mmCIF file of C-alpha atoms in Angstrom:
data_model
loop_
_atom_site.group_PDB
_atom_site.id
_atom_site.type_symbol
_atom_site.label_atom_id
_atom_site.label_comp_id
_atom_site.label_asym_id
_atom_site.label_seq_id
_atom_site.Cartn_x
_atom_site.Cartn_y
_atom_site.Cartn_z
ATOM 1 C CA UNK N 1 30.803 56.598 -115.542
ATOM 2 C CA UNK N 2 27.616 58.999 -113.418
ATOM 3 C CA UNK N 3 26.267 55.192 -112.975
ATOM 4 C CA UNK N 4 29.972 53.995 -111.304
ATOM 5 C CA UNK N 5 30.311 57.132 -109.585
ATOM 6 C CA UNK N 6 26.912 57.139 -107.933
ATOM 7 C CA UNK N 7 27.198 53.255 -106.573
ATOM 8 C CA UNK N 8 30.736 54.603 -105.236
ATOM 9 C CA UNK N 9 29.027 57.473 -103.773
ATOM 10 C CA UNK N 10 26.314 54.693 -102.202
ATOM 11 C CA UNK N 11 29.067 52.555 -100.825
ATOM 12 C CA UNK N 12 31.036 55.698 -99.047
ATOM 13 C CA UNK N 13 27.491 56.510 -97.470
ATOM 14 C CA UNK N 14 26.972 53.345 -96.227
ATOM 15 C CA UNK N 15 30.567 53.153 -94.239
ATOM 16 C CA UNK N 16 30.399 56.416 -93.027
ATOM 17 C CA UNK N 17 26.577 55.649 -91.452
ATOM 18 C CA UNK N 18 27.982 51.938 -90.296
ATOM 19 C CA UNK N 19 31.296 53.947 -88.819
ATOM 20 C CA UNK N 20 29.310 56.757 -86.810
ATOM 21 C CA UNK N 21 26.286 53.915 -85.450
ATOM 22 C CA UNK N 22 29.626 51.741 -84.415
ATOM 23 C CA UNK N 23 31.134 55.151 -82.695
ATOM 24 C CA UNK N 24 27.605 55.934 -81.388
ATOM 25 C CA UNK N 25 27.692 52.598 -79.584
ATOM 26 C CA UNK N 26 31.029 52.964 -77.767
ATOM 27 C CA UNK N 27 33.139 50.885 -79.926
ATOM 28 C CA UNK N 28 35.691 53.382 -81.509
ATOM 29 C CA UNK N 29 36.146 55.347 -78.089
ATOM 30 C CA UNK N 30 39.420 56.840 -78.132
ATOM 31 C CA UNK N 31 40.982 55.964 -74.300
ATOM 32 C CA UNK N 32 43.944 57.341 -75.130
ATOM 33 C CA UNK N 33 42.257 61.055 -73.747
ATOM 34 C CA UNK N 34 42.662 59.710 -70.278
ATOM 35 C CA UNK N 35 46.004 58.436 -70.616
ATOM 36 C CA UNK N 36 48.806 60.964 -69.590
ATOM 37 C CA UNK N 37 52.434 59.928 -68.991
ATOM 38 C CA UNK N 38 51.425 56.195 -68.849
ATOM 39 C CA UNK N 39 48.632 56.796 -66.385
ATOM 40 C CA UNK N 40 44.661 56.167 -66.658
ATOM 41 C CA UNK N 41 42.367 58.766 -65.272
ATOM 42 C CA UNK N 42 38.609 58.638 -64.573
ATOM 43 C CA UNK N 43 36.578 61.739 -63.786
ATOM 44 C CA UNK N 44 32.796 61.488 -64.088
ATOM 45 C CA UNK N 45 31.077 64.530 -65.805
ATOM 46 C CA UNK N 46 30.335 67.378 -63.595
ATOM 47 C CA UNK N 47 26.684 66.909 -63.301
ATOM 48 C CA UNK N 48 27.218 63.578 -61.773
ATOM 49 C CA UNK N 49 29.392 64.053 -59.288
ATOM 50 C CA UNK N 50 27.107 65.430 -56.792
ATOM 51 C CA UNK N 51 25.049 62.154 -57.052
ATOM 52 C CA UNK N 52 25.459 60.059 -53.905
ATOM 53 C CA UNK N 53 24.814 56.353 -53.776
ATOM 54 C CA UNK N 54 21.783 54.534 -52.723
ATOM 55 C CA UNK N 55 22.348 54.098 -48.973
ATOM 56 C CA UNK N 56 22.665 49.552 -48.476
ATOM 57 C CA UNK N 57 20.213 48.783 -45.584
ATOM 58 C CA UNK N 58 21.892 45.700 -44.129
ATOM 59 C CA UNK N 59 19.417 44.472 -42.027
ATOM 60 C CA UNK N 60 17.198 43.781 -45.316
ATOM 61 C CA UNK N 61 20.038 41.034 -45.773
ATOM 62 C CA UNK N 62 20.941 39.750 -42.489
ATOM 63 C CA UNK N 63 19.521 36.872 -41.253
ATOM 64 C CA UNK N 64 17.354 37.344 -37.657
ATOM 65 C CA UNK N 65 19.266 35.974 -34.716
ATOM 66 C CA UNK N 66 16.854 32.974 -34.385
ATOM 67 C CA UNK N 67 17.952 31.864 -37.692
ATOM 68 C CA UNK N 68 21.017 31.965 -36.654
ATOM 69 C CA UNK N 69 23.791 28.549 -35.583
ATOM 70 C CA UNK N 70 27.240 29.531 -33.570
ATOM 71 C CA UNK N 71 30.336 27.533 -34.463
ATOM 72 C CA UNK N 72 33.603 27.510 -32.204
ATOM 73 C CA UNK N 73 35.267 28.702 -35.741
ATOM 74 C CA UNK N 74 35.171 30.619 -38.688
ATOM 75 C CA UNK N 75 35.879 27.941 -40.870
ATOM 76 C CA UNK N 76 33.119 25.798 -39.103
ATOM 77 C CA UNK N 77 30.981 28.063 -39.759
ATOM 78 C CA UNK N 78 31.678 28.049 -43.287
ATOM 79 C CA UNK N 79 31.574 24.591 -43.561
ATOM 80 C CA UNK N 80 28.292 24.124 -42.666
ATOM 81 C CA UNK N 81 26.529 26.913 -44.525
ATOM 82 C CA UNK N 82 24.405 26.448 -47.391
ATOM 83 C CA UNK N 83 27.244 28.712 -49.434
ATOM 84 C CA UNK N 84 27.637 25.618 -52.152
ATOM 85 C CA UNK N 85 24.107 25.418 -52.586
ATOM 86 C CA UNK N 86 23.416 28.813 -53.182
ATOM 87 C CA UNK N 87 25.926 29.419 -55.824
ATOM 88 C CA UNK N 88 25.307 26.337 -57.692
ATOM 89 C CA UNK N 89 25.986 28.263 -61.024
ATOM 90 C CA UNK N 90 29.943 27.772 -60.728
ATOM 91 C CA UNK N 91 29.698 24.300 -61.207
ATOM 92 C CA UNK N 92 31.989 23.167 -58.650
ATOM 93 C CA UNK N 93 32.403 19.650 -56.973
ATOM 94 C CA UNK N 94 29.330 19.330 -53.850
ATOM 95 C CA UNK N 95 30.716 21.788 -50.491
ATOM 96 C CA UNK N 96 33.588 22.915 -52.497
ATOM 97 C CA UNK N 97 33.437 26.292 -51.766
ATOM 98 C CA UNK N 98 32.739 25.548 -47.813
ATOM 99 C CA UNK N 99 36.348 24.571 -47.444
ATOM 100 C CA UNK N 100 38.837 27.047 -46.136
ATOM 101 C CA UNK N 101 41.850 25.583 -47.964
ATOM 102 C CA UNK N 102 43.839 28.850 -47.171
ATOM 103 C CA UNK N 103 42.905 32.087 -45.182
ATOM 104 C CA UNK N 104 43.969 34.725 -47.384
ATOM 105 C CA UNK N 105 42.926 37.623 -45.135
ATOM 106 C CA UNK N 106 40.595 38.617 -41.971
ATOM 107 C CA UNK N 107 38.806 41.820 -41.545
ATOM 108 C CA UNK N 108 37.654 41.906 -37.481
ATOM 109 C CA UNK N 109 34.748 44.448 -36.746
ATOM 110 C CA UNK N 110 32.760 44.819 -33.872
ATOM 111 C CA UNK N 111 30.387 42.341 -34.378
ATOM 112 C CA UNK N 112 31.544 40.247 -37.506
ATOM 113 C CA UNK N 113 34.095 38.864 -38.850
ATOM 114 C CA UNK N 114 34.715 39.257 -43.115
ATOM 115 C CA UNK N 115 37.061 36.202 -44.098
ATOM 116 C CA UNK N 116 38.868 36.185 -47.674
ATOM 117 C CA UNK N 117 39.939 32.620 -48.040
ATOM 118 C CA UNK N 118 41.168 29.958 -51.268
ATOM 119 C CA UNK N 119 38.990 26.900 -51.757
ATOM 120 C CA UNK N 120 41.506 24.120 -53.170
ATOM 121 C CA UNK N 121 44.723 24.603 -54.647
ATOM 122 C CA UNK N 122 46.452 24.539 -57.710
ATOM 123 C CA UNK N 123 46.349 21.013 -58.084
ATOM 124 C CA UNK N 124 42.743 20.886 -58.976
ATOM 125 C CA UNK N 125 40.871 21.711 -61.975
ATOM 126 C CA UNK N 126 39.142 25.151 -60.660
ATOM 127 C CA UNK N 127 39.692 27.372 -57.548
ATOM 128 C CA UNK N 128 37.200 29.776 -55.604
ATOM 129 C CA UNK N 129 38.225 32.310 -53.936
ATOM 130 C CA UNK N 130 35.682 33.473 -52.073
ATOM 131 C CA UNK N 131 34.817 36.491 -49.399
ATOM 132 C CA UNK N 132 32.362 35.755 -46.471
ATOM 133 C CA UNK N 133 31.035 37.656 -43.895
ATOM 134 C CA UNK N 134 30.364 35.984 -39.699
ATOM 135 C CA UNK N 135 28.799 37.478 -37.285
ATOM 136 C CA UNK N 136 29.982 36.485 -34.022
ATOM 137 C CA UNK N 137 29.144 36.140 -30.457
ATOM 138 C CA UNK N 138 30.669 35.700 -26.925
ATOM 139 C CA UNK N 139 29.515 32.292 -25.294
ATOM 140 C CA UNK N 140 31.513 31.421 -21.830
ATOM 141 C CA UNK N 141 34.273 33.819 -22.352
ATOM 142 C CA UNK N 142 34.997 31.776 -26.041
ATOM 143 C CA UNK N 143 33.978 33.607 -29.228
ATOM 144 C CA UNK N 144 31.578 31.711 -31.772
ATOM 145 C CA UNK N 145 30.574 32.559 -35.194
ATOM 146 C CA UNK N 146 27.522 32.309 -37.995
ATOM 147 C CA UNK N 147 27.347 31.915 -41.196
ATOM 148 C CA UNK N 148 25.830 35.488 -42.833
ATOM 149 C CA UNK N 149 27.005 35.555 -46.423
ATOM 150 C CA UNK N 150 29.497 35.463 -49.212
ATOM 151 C CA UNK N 151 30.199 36.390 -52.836
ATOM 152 C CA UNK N 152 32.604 33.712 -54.398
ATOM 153 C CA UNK N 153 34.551 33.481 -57.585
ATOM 154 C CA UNK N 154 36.057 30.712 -59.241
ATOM 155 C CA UNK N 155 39.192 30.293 -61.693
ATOM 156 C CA UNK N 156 40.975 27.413 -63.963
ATOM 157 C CA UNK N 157 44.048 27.381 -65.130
ATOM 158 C CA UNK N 158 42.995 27.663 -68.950
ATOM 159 C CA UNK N 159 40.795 30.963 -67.703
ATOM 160 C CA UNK N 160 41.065 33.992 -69.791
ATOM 161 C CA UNK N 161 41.528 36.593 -67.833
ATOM 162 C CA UNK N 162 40.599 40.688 -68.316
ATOM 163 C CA UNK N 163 43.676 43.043 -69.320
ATOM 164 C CA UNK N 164 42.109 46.021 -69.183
ATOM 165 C CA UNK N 165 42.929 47.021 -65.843
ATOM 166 C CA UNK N 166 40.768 49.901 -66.037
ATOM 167 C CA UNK N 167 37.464 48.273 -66.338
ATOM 168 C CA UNK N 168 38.036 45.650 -64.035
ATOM 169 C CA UNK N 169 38.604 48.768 -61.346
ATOM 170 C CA UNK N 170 35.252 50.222 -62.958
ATOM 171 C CA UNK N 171 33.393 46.977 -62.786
ATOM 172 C CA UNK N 172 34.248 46.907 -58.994
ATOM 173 C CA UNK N 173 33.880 50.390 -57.947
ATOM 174 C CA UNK N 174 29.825 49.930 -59.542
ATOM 175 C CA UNK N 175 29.462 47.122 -57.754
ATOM 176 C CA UNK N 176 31.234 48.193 -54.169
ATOM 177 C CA UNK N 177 27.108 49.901 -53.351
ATOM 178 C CA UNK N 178 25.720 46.565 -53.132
ATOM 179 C CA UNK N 179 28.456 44.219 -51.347
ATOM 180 C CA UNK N 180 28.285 46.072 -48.061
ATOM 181 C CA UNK N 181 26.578 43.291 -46.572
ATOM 182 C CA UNK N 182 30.523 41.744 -46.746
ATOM 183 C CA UNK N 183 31.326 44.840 -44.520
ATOM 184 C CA UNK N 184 32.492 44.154 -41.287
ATOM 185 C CA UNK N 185 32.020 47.773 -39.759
ATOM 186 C CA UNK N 186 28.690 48.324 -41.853
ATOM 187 C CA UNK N 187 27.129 51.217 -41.163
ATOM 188 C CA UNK N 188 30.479 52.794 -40.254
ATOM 189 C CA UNK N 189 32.385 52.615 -42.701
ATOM 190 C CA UNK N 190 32.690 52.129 -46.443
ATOM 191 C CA UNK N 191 34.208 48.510 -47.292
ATOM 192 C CA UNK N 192 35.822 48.853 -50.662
ATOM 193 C CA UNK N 193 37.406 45.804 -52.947
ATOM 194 C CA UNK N 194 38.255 44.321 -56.573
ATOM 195 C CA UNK N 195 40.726 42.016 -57.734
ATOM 196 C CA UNK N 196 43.162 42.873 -60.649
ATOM 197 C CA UNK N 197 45.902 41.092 -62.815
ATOM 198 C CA UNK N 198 48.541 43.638 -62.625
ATOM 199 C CA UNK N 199 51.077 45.002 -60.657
ATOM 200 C CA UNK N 200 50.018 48.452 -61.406
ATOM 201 C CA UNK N 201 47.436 48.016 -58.813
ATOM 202 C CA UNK N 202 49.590 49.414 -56.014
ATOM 203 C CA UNK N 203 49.392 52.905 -57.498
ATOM 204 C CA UNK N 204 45.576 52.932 -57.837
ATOM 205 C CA UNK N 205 44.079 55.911 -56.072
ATOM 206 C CA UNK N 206 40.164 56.324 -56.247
ATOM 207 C CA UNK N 207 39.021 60.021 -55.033
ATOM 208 C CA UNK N 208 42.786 60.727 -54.138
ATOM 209 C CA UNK N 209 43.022 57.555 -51.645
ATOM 210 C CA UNK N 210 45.213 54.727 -51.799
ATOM 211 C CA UNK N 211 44.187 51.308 -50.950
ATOM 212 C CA UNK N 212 44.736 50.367 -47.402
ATOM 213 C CA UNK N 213 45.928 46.990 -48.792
ATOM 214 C CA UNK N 214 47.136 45.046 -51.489
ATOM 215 C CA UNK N 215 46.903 41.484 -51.314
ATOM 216 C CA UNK N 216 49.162 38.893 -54.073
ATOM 217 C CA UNK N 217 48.030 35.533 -54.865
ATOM 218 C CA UNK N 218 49.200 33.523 -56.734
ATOM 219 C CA UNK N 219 47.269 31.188 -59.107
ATOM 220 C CA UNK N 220 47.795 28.679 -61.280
ATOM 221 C CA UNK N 221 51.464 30.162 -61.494
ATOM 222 C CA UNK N 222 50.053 33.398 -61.999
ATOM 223 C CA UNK N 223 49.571 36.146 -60.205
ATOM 224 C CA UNK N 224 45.866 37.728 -58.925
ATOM 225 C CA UNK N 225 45.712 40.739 -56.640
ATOM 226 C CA UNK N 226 42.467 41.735 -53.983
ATOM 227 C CA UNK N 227 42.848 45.391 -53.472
ATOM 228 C CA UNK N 228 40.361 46.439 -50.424
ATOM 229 C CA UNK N 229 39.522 49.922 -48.725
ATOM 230 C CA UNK N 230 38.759 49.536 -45.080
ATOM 231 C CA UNK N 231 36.580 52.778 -45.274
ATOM 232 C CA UNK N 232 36.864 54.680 -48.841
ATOM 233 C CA UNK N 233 36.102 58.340 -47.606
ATOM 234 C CA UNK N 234 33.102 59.214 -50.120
ATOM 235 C CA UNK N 235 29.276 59.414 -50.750
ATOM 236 C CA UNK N 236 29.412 59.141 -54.656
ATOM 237 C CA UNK N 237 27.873 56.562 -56.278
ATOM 238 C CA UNK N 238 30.414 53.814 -57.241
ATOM 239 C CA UNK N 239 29.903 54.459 -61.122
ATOM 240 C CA UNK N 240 30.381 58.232 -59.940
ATOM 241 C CA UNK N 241 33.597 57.432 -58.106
ATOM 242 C CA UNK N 242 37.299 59.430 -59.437
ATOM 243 C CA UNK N 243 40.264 56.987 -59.900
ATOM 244 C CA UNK N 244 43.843 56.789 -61.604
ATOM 245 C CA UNK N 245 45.772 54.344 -62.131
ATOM 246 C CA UNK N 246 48.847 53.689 -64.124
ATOM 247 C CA UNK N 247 48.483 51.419 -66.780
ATOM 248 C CA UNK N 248 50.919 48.149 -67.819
ATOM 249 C CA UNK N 249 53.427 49.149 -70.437
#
């Protein structure tokens, strides 16, 4: 019996030290003690919200002027840029992603032009969707642009997709420091944007703001959503940022 009661003793240790590493480790966090009346808030701790993010020197990332070529379009542009090339991890057919299949949305700044457009269409095996940045310039009263940058993504139909709207907001609100160089107003402003699976989007609010737009594509027969801030009113860090959001039933 002492020697049966001692192994069970052994075996509750070992749970209870395999339960507190797993809740050490983030896995048993309880989310629920940001959820109020069906919707998700974020605060950061109060020591870090003082911490402002690392200012995004653009002209470490633009290309000098002598690099640059001027197209009579946007789409041009695009189309001869060495976009593909540099984002041969996606695995997609040779200038795939140059191809403006469908402008999506245009953000016009002062001296460039940010572009969100579709590469190919439902009908083929993967889609990019992808958001570049041209700089442009006046030539004999016409306006011509140049190929800066662009961060692309790419979808099939079979993807599998992230419900948890709340990290997907998190996720982009880290990563909004270091893709100003797709801001068309940059140093102005604060260019702000993530894409989401859910309708619930249109009540997201990050540091009391509301998007200025929500934009609905649709995919595959499903629906994807770009939210974008023209200029999010804040020096936090993006991982230090507030947001709610309410969350799908």
């Amino acid at each position: 019996m002492k020697k049966f009661l001692k192994i069970l003793l052994i075996i509750v240790g070992i749970v209870f030290l395999i339960f507190a590493a797993l809740t050490c480790i983030g896995l048993f966090v309880d989310y629920d003690d940001h959820i109020e009346n069906g919707r998700y808030t974020y605060v950061p701790e109060d020591d870090n919200k003082d911490n402002a993010y690392v200012e995004f020197n653009l002209s470490d990332y633009d290309k000098k002027d002598s690099e640059l070529i001027y197209y009579s379009s946007v789409e041009e542009a695009i189309l001869n840029s060495p976009l593909n090339a540099e984002n041969e991890e996606f695995s997609v057919p040779e200038d795939f992603l140059n191809h403006v299949d469908e402008i999506l949305h245009i953000w016009n700044g002062k001296q460039y032009d940010t572009i969100f457009y579709r590469a190919g269409s439902d009908n083929d095996p993967v889609q990019g969707f992808v958001m570049a940045r041209c700089k442009k310039q006046v030539e004999e009263a016409s306006v011509q642009y140049a190929f800066m940058n662009a961060t692309p993504v790419t979808t099939k139909a079979d993807s599998i997709l992230i419900s948890d709207i709340t990290e997907l907001i998190r996720s982009s609100l880290k990563l909004s420091d270091f893709q100003q160089d797709l801001n068309p107003n940059y140093p102005d402003t604060r260019f702000v944007f993530g894409y989401a699976h859910d309708k619930e989007i249109y009540s997201l609010e990050v540091e009391g703001q509301k998007p200025d737009g929500v934009i609905e594509i649709n995919v595959y027969d499903r629906t994807m959503y770009l939210w974008y801030y023209d200029d999010l009113k804040s020096d936090k860090r993006g991982n230090n940022l507030s947001y709610s959001v309410d969350v799908p039933e």
